[in-house]
Short mmCIF file of C-alpha atoms and ligand atoms in Angstrom, two decimals:
data_model
loop_
_atom_site.label_atom_id
_atom_site.label_comp_id
_atom_site.label_asym_id
_atom_site.label_seq_id
_atom_site.Cartn_x
_atom_site.Cartn_y
_atom_site.Cartn_z
CA MET M 20 -29.16 28.51 24.16
CA SER M 21 -29.26 27.38 27.85
CA LYS M 22 -33.49 27.20 28.00
CA ILE M 23 -35.59 24.81 26.33
CA LEU M 24 -39.03 24.77 25.88
CA ILE M 25 -40.95 21.35 25.38
CA ARG M 26 -44.14 22.41 24.52
CA GLY M 27 -47.35 20.11 24.55
CA ALA M 28 -45.73 16.49 26.23
CA LYS M 29 -48.00 14.24 28.28
CA VAL M 30 -45.86 14.38 31.58
CA LEU M 31 -46.01 10.80 32.65
CA GLY M 32 -48.84 9.90 29.86
CA GLY M 33 -51.01 12.96 31.55
CA GLU M 34 -52.85 15.83 30.00
CA PRO M 35 -50.54 17.88 27.84
CA GLN M 36 -48.15 20.69 29.21
CA ASP M 37 -45.32 22.69 28.63
CA VAL M 38 -41.92 21.92 30.36
CA LEU M 39 -39.25 24.69 30.41
CA ILE M 40 -35.57 23.70 31.18
CA ASP M 41 -33.37 26.37 32.18
CA GLY M 42 -29.49 25.21 32.14
CA GLU M 43 -29.61 21.94 34.49
CA THR M 44 -32.40 22.16 36.23
CA ILE M 45 -36.38 22.19 35.50
CA ALA M 46 -37.75 25.68 35.97
CA GLU M 47 -41.33 25.60 35.16
CA VAL M 48 -43.80 23.04 34.16
CA GLY M 49 -47.57 24.22 33.30
CA THR M 50 -49.87 25.08 30.13
CA GLY M 51 -49.12 28.41 27.92
CA LEU M 52 -45.39 28.88 29.27
CA SER M 53 -43.79 31.94 27.56
CA ALA M 54 -41.08 30.57 24.64
CA GLU M 55 -39.02 33.62 25.31
CA GLY M 56 -35.29 33.27 24.73
CA ALA M 57 -36.03 29.06 24.59
CA GLU M 58 -35.92 26.57 22.02
CA VAL M 59 -38.76 24.96 21.60
CA ILE M 60 -39.43 21.29 20.94
CA GLU M 61 -42.82 20.86 20.23
CA ALA M 62 -43.60 17.39 21.59
CA ASP M 63 -47.06 17.20 20.13
CA GLY M 64 -48.30 14.81 22.58
CA LYS M 65 -45.50 13.14 22.83
CA VAL M 66 -45.04 11.22 26.59
CA LEU M 67 -42.34 13.06 28.68
CA LEU M 68 -40.60 10.73 31.27
CA PRO M 69 -37.90 11.10 33.98
CA GLY M 70 -34.54 9.44 32.12
CA LEU M 71 -34.72 6.25 32.73
CA VAL M 72 -32.08 4.18 34.83
CA ASP M 73 -30.72 0.89 34.33
CA LEU M 74 -29.45 -0.78 37.28
CA HIS M 75 -28.12 -3.95 35.25
CA THR M 76 -25.87 -2.82 31.86
CA HIS M 77 -22.72 -4.80 30.73
CA LEU M 78 -20.47 -2.32 29.18
CA ARG M 79 -17.72 -4.15 28.87
CA GLU M 80 -14.79 -2.05 29.10
CA PRO M 81 -12.21 -2.46 30.22
CA GLY M 82 -11.16 -5.96 28.21
CA ARG M 83 -13.96 -6.67 26.09
CA GLU M 84 -14.00 -3.41 23.77
CA ASP M 85 -14.99 -5.72 20.49
CA SER M 86 -18.21 -6.03 22.03
CA GLU M 87 -18.89 -2.45 23.81
CA THR M 88 -17.20 0.28 25.21
CA VAL M 89 -18.08 2.68 27.85
CA LEU M 90 -18.77 5.34 24.86
CA THR M 91 -20.92 3.32 22.68
CA GLY M 92 -22.95 1.44 25.51
CA THR M 93 -23.87 5.22 26.89
CA ARG M 94 -24.54 6.15 23.32
CA ALA M 95 -27.09 3.11 23.12
CA ALA M 96 -28.39 3.99 26.38
CA ALA M 97 -28.88 7.78 25.70
CA SER M 98 -30.56 6.41 22.45
CA GLY M 99 -32.77 4.05 24.80
CA GLY M 100 -33.93 7.25 26.95
CA TYR M 101 -31.52 6.13 29.64
CA THR M 102 -29.63 9.17 31.40
CA ALA M 103 -28.04 6.69 34.04
CA VAL M 104 -26.78 2.87 33.84
CA PHE M 105 -25.01 1.05 36.59
CA ALA M 106 -21.95 -1.16 34.86
CA MET M 107 -21.85 -4.70 35.84
CA ALA M 108 -18.14 -5.88 37.26
CA ASN M 109 -17.43 -8.96 34.75
CA THR M 110 -14.97 -6.77 32.98
CA PHE M 111 -11.45 -7.66 32.20
CA PRO M 112 -9.88 -7.14 34.74
CA VAL M 113 -13.15 -7.66 36.90
CA ALA M 114 -14.20 -4.24 38.54
CA ASP M 115 -12.97 -5.83 41.81
CA THR M 116 -10.71 -2.94 43.21
CA ALA M 117 -11.00 0.93 43.70
CA GLY M 118 -8.83 1.47 40.70
CA VAL M 119 -11.05 -0.24 38.14
CA VAL M 120 -14.33 1.13 39.44
CA GLU M 121 -12.54 4.46 39.13
CA GLN M 122 -11.42 4.26 35.70
CA VAL M 123 -15.04 3.08 34.41
CA TRP M 124 -16.40 6.04 36.47
CA ARG M 125 -14.09 8.15 35.11
CA LEU M 126 -14.72 6.99 31.36
CA GLY M 127 -18.25 7.67 32.20
CA LYS M 128 -17.97 11.29 33.15
CA GLU M 129 -15.53 12.15 29.93
CA HIS M 130 -18.31 10.48 27.41
CA GLY M 131 -21.40 12.35 28.82
CA TYR M 132 -24.04 10.47 27.36
CA CYS M 133 -25.22 9.23 30.46
CA ASP M 134 -24.11 8.69 33.91
CA VAL M 135 -22.13 5.52 34.73
CA GLN M 136 -22.43 4.34 38.18
CA PRO M 137 -20.13 1.14 38.33
CA ILE M 138 -20.81 -1.80 40.36
CA GLY M 139 -18.49 -3.71 42.47
CA ALA M 140 -17.53 -7.09 42.11
CA VAL M 141 -18.58 -8.85 45.75
CA THR M 142 -15.68 -11.55 45.52
CA VAL M 143 -12.13 -11.16 44.10
CA GLY M 144 -12.04 -11.96 40.51
CA LEU M 145 -15.71 -13.33 40.55
CA GLU M 146 -14.15 -16.70 41.76
CA GLY M 147 -16.88 -16.93 44.72
CA ARG M 148 -13.61 -17.69 47.22
CA LYS M 149 -12.83 -14.26 48.89
CA LEU M 150 -14.92 -10.83 49.65
CA ALA M 151 -13.42 -8.25 47.43
CA GLU M 152 -12.57 -4.74 48.68
CA LEU M 153 -16.02 -3.60 49.15
CA GLY M 154 -14.90 -0.99 51.68
CA ALA M 155 -12.45 0.65 49.72
CA MET M 156 -14.64 0.46 46.19
CA HIS M 157 -17.50 2.13 48.38
CA GLU M 158 -14.96 4.80 49.63
CA SER M 159 -13.44 5.53 46.15
CA ALA M 160 -14.48 8.40 43.67
CA ALA M 161 -17.09 6.13 42.27
CA GLY M 162 -18.78 5.58 45.37
CA VAL M 163 -19.96 1.80 44.81
CA THR M 164 -22.97 1.26 46.81
CA VAL M 165 -24.17 -1.91 44.64
CA PHE M 166 -21.99 -5.21 44.60
CA SER M 167 -22.46 -8.27 42.17
CA ASP M 168 -20.69 -11.22 40.75
CA ASP M 169 -23.44 -10.92 38.36
CA GLY M 170 -22.44 -13.91 35.39
CA LYS M 171 -21.69 -15.64 38.30
CA CYS M 172 -23.34 -16.73 41.39
CA VAL M 173 -22.40 -16.13 45.12
CA ASP M 174 -22.85 -19.55 45.72
CA ASP M 175 -21.61 -19.83 48.79
CA ALA M 176 -23.71 -19.16 51.88
CA VAL M 177 -21.09 -17.74 54.45
CA ILE M 178 -19.41 -15.20 51.71
CA MET M 179 -22.89 -14.27 50.89
CA ARG M 180 -23.49 -13.68 54.53
CA ARG M 181 -20.44 -11.55 54.65
CA ALA M 182 -21.10 -9.72 51.72
CA LEU M 183 -24.31 -8.83 53.31
CA GLU M 184 -23.22 -8.01 56.48
CA TYR M 185 -20.45 -5.52 55.22
CA VAL M 186 -22.46 -3.28 53.09
CA LYS M 187 -25.21 -2.86 55.63
CA ALA M 188 -22.65 -0.49 57.24
CA PHE M 189 -23.27 2.14 54.56
CA ASP M 190 -26.73 0.70 53.31
CA GLY M 191 -25.03 -0.83 50.05
CA VAL M 192 -26.82 -3.43 48.57
CA VAL M 193 -25.74 -7.00 46.90
CA ALA M 194 -27.12 -7.77 43.74
CA GLN M 195 -27.41 -11.51 43.14
CA HIS M 196 -27.32 -13.41 40.10
CA ALA M 197 -29.13 -16.70 41.13
CA GLN M 198 -28.16 -19.91 39.64
CA GLU M 199 -27.14 -22.57 41.62
CA PRO M 200 -24.07 -23.80 39.65
CA ARG M 201 -24.44 -27.45 40.24
CA LEU M 202 -28.00 -27.78 39.22
CA THR M 203 -27.07 -25.72 35.81
CA GLU M 204 -23.97 -27.85 35.33
CA GLY M 205 -24.11 -28.17 31.07
CA ALA M 206 -27.53 -26.22 30.78
CA GLN M 207 -28.37 -24.93 27.53
CA MET M 208 -31.75 -23.82 27.96
CA ASN M 209 -35.23 -23.63 30.24
CA GLU M 210 -35.88 -27.40 31.57
CA GLY M 211 -39.13 -28.25 30.42
CA VAL M 212 -41.11 -29.57 27.44
CA VAL M 213 -39.00 -28.20 24.80
CA SER M 214 -35.57 -28.81 26.17
CA ALA M 215 -36.95 -32.48 26.48
CA GLU M 216 -38.11 -32.50 22.87
CA LEU M 217 -35.00 -30.77 21.70
CA GLY M 218 -32.76 -32.81 23.89
CA LEU M 219 -30.66 -29.92 25.16
CA GLY M 220 -29.38 -29.51 28.74
CA GLY M 221 -31.94 -28.29 31.08
CA TRP M 222 -31.81 -25.37 33.48
CA PRO M 223 -34.32 -25.89 35.86
CA ALA M 224 -36.40 -23.33 37.43
CA VAL M 225 -35.34 -24.67 41.11
CA ALA M 226 -31.84 -23.46 40.44
CA GLU M 227 -32.66 -19.72 40.56
CA GLU M 228 -35.66 -20.10 43.10
CA SER M 229 -33.29 -21.98 45.78
CA ILE M 230 -30.89 -19.47 45.73
CA ILE M 231 -33.61 -16.66 45.83
CA ALA M 232 -34.79 -18.65 48.68
CA ARG M 233 -31.86 -18.48 50.87
CA ASP M 234 -30.64 -15.29 50.34
CA VAL M 235 -34.18 -13.62 51.08
CA LEU M 236 -33.38 -15.55 54.54
CA LEU M 237 -30.07 -14.56 54.46
CA ALA M 238 -30.98 -11.09 54.14
CA GLU M 239 -33.84 -11.39 56.73
CA HIS M 240 -31.33 -12.88 58.86
CA VAL M 241 -28.44 -9.84 58.69
CA GLY M 242 -31.01 -7.25 58.48
CA SER M 243 -29.15 -6.34 55.22
CA ARG M 244 -30.60 -5.44 51.65
CA VAL M 245 -30.58 -7.81 49.09
CA HIS M 246 -31.68 -7.46 45.21
CA ILE M 247 -32.64 -10.24 43.02
CA CYS M 248 -31.05 -9.84 39.30
CA HIS M 249 -33.10 -10.75 36.54
CA LEU M 250 -36.01 -12.84 38.22
CA SER M 251 -37.17 -15.35 35.31
CA THR M 252 -39.93 -17.89 36.59
CA ALA M 253 -43.22 -17.94 38.50
CA GLY M 254 -41.76 -19.59 41.58
CA SER M 255 -39.42 -16.61 42.11
CA VAL M 256 -41.98 -14.28 42.22
CA GLU M 257 -43.81 -16.28 45.05
CA ILE M 258 -40.97 -16.48 46.72
CA VAL M 259 -39.93 -12.82 46.16
CA ARG M 260 -43.91 -11.62 47.34
CA TRP M 261 -43.30 -14.21 50.60
CA ALA M 262 -40.37 -12.38 51.34
CA LYS M 263 -41.70 -8.76 51.01
CA SER M 264 -44.92 -9.83 53.29
CA ARG M 265 -42.61 -10.30 55.74
CA GLY M 266 -40.93 -7.48 55.69
CA ILE M 267 -37.30 -8.73 54.51
CA ARG M 268 -35.57 -5.82 52.52
CA VAL M 269 -35.54 -7.76 49.08
CA THR M 270 -35.80 -6.20 45.69
CA ALA M 271 -36.14 -7.56 42.16
CA GLU M 272 -35.58 -7.13 38.50
CA VAL M 273 -37.02 -8.56 35.37
CA THR M 274 -35.62 -7.99 32.00
CA PRO M 275 -37.81 -7.01 28.94
CA HIS M 276 -36.98 -10.45 27.05
CA HIS M 277 -38.17 -12.14 30.36
CA LEU M 278 -41.50 -10.28 29.95
CA LEU M 279 -41.94 -11.20 26.25
CA LEU M 280 -40.36 -14.19 24.94
CA THR M 281 -40.51 -17.77 25.69
CA ASP M 282 -38.25 -20.84 25.47
CA GLU M 283 -40.41 -21.90 22.37
CA LEU M 284 -38.19 -19.75 20.39
CA VAL M 285 -35.34 -22.24 20.64
CA ARG M 286 -36.74 -24.53 18.69
CA THR M 287 -35.11 -22.10 16.02
CA TYR M 288 -31.65 -22.94 17.43
CA ASP M 289 -30.65 -19.39 16.68
CA PRO M 290 -28.39 -18.37 19.63
CA VAL M 291 -29.63 -14.98 19.63
CA TYR M 292 -32.20 -16.66 21.94
CA LYS M 293 -29.64 -17.86 24.23
CA VAL M 294 -29.52 -15.89 27.71
CA ASN M 295 -28.44 -16.26 31.04
CA PRO M 296 -31.30 -16.99 32.88
CA PRO M 297 -32.97 -18.84 30.13
CA LEU M 298 -36.41 -17.92 28.19
CA ARG M 299 -38.91 -19.44 30.35
CA THR M 300 -42.65 -20.41 29.82
CA GLN M 301 -45.73 -18.48 28.78
CA ARG M 302 -46.61 -19.09 32.21
CA ASP M 303 -43.45 -17.73 33.63
CA VAL M 304 -43.93 -14.87 31.26
CA MET M 305 -47.66 -13.88 32.52
CA ALA M 306 -46.75 -14.35 36.13
CA LEU M 307 -43.38 -11.79 35.75
CA ARG M 308 -45.81 -9.21 34.25
CA GLU M 309 -48.31 -9.35 36.69
CA ALA M 310 -45.60 -9.02 39.28
CA LEU M 311 -44.03 -6.22 37.88
CA ALA M 312 -47.74 -4.48 37.71
CA ASP M 313 -48.38 -5.05 41.47
CA GLY M 314 -44.90 -3.95 42.64
CA THR M 315 -43.87 -7.30 43.69
CA ILE M 316 -40.90 -7.25 41.31
CA ASP M 317 -39.71 -3.27 41.81
CA ILE M 318 -37.99 -2.38 38.28
CA VAL M 319 -37.12 -3.44 34.82
CA ALA M 320 -33.29 -4.03 34.04
CA THR M 321 -31.83 -4.51 30.82
CA ASP M 322 -29.15 -6.93 31.38
CA HIS M 323 -27.70 -5.18 28.05
CA ALA M 324 -25.20 -8.25 27.24
CA PRO M 325 -23.56 -7.00 23.80
CA HIS M 326 -21.72 -9.89 21.98
CA PRO M 327 -19.34 -9.59 18.69
CA HIS M 328 -21.26 -11.53 16.13
CA GLU M 329 -18.38 -14.08 16.26
CA ASP M 330 -19.69 -15.28 19.47
CA LYS M 331 -23.36 -15.67 18.64
CA ASP M 332 -23.56 -16.62 15.08
CA CYS M 333 -22.24 -19.95 15.60
CA GLU M 334 -23.85 -23.43 17.12
CA TRP M 335 -26.34 -23.27 19.99
CA ALA M 336 -23.78 -25.13 22.24
CA ALA M 337 -20.74 -23.00 21.78
CA ALA M 338 -22.79 -19.33 21.58
CA ALA M 339 -22.31 -17.05 24.23
CA MET M 340 -25.15 -16.10 26.40
CA GLY M 341 -27.17 -12.64 26.45
CA MET M 342 -28.98 -10.03 24.31
CA VAL M 343 -28.45 -6.43 23.79
CA GLY M 344 -31.60 -4.17 25.28
CA LEU M 345 -30.96 -0.69 26.22
CA GLU M 346 -32.07 0.38 22.91
CA THR M 347 -35.32 -1.73 22.79
CA ALA M 348 -36.45 -1.94 26.38
CA LEU M 349 -38.82 1.10 26.42
CA SER M 350 -40.74 -0.34 23.29
CA VAL M 351 -40.72 -4.11 24.70
CA VAL M 352 -42.28 -2.60 28.12
CA GLN M 353 -44.75 -0.66 25.98
CA GLU M 354 -45.86 -3.67 24.21
CA THR M 355 -45.85 -6.01 27.12
CA MET M 356 -47.14 -3.69 29.96
CA VAL M 357 -48.83 -0.62 28.66
CA ASP M 358 -50.70 -1.67 25.54
CA THR M 359 -51.62 -4.61 27.71
CA GLY M 360 -53.24 -2.24 30.51
CA LEU M 361 -51.27 -3.78 33.08
CA LEU M 362 -49.09 -0.27 33.74
CA ASP M 363 -49.69 3.02 32.95
CA TRP M 364 -46.87 5.55 32.07
CA ALA M 365 -46.69 6.80 35.32
CA GLY M 366 -45.89 3.23 36.71
CA VAL M 367 -43.49 3.08 33.72
CA ALA M 368 -41.47 6.09 35.04
CA ASP M 369 -41.49 4.45 38.82
CA ARG M 370 -40.43 0.65 37.34
CA MET M 371 -37.85 2.29 34.84
CA SER M 372 -36.64 5.61 36.99
CA ALA M 373 -37.61 6.35 40.15
CA LYS M 374 -37.36 2.86 41.95
CA PRO M 375 -33.93 1.53 39.82
CA ALA M 376 -32.22 5.14 41.10
CA ARG M 377 -33.41 4.65 44.49
CA ILE M 378 -32.01 0.99 45.02
CA GLY M 379 -28.84 1.91 42.84
CA GLY M 380 -28.76 5.58 45.11
CA ALA M 381 -28.15 7.46 41.88
CA THR M 382 -28.54 10.82 43.20
CA GLY M 383 -30.54 13.15 40.43
CA HIS M 384 -32.29 10.67 38.70
CA GLY M 385 -35.75 9.00 38.86
CA ARG M 386 -37.02 12.34 39.99
CA PRO M 387 -40.30 13.88 39.80
CA VAL M 388 -40.53 15.88 36.41
CA SER M 389 -41.40 19.22 38.58
CA ALA M 390 -39.88 22.96 38.85
CA GLY M 391 -36.26 22.58 40.60
CA GLU M 392 -35.54 19.00 39.50
CA PRO M 393 -32.70 18.40 37.70
CA ALA M 394 -33.47 18.00 33.98
CA ASN M 395 -32.68 14.22 33.40
CA LEU M 396 -35.97 13.68 30.76
CA THR M 397 -36.87 11.38 27.83
CA LEU M 398 -39.69 12.16 25.32
CA VAL M 399 -41.40 9.09 23.70
CA ASP M 400 -43.48 8.82 20.52
CA THR M 401 -45.76 6.25 21.94
CA ALA M 402 -47.95 6.28 18.75
CA TYR M 403 -45.41 5.15 16.78
CA ARG M 404 -44.76 1.59 15.66
CA GLY M 405 -41.92 0.29 13.71
CA GLN M 406 -39.79 -2.84 12.77
CA VAL M 407 -36.58 -3.24 14.74
CA ASP M 408 -33.55 -2.31 12.39
CA PRO M 409 -30.18 -3.30 14.42
CA ALA M 410 -28.26 -1.67 11.90
CA GLY M 411 -29.19 1.72 13.19
CA PHE M 412 -28.22 0.79 16.65
CA ALA M 413 -25.60 2.81 18.96
CA SER M 414 -24.79 -0.23 20.33
CA ARG M 415 -21.25 -1.89 19.11
CA SER M 416 -23.14 -5.24 19.23
CA ARG M 417 -25.88 -6.31 17.24
CA ASN M 418 -27.79 -9.37 19.14
CA THR M 419 -31.18 -8.40 19.55
CA PRO M 420 -33.93 -10.87 19.39
CA TYR M 421 -36.14 -8.30 17.99
CA GLN M 422 -34.30 -8.18 14.38
CA GLY M 423 -37.26 -7.65 11.77
CA ARG M 424 -40.15 -7.16 14.79
CA GLU M 425 -42.55 -4.98 15.08
CA LEU M 426 -42.49 -2.93 18.10
CA PRO M 427 -44.34 0.13 19.50
CA GLY M 428 -42.52 3.33 20.66
CA ARG M 429 -39.54 5.61 19.79
CA VAL M 430 -37.79 7.43 21.87
CA THR M 431 -37.20 11.03 20.27
CA HIS M 432 -35.26 12.97 22.66
CA THR M 433 -33.20 12.52 25.61
CA TRP M 434 -31.89 15.28 27.84
CA LEU M 435 -29.22 14.89 30.65
CA ARG M 436 -29.30 17.67 33.22
CA GLY M 437 -30.71 19.79 30.61
CA LYS M 438 -28.25 19.27 27.85
CA ALA M 439 -29.69 17.18 24.49
CA THR M 440 -27.99 13.53 24.15
CA LEU M 441 -30.69 12.62 21.74
CA VAL M 442 -32.77 14.81 19.40
CA ASP M 443 -35.28 13.85 16.73
CA GLY M 444 -33.85 10.08 17.55
CA LYS M 445 -30.10 11.12 16.57
CA LEU M 446 -27.48 11.16 18.94
CA THR M 447 -26.02 14.45 19.54
ZN1 ZN C 514 -26.81 -12.23 35.36
#
């Protein structure tokens, strides 16, 4: 059956409407649509959004298939309401050649749970010394337009300048992991009151902010686009706000965990809270929420960073940095942004679908829910409240900071070009 009628869905949180999918496309949106020849999904007041787009996912394949694979990662994505993810380049081997990005792109196509758009490395081997083959990756079948050494900072200003100059030719973008390496040597957590009390190596806000300040100025000088990964401090927000007011072509993302959690959690010494950039203070959290609401921060990106338990269930200093996020992102955004009145569902669609699709050039994603558009959709039961149970995750990894925490909202259905990838909370 190729026709699906979603009956009584609050499109972007508005009044209930029916949405008819025919094949890969939305055929009609309206009230009292005929169900003839269609499979009917009773939405019953659930919220219908365009399929979410994640500009920052670590799928770990090739090389760390013990943490995640393209298959398990895209299943986790579909489960969280995503129809497209951008896969970071810090794999083994690094995605710094046309061959590796094409391999990841092809795996995404084969598995089909969501579209996978590879991100290419900026420098060979993420070593920060020599520019990778950006042009070859762009011209490959994967059509890479986003480049990042994420996990590491492109700290050499000349390399960063060259990368910005190079991608300008095809309107690509460099996504920077802003971390001044010398200022963060041995850093274990946010530098502040808590790090002083615990005696753990501090990660100062200025290590992030100084790189962002430099890079927005470089982007202005070159006239190119720069994207700042995972903003985590109030000061970073101020710099991006200033840069945007000058017309600099900068975009920025925030992770769900930086919208909710603070460095107070490190007092537990539970490495599940160890993440890069680190959890900051409540003041930072509030500044990030406000900036996402007013558009200074453009998007929410998960920084989904799966790790096997042996890399996380160890002492704090030895533990790997990162958290899984694809399957809880929308719930955390509902908790921190929607239920607080900072953003409505149309705003969520903008920050988690339309804008990330635009920044990364994900054609066919982040489109309006209207006739003629590709049927990339997600249905959310926003009235649901429940405890997070990682045992039910589709991800191969379980390193979530929300285990046992009650969060609102549950994605029940996801459609990728009209094909259901998630039905009643179960992957197809
Ligand atoms: Zn990063």
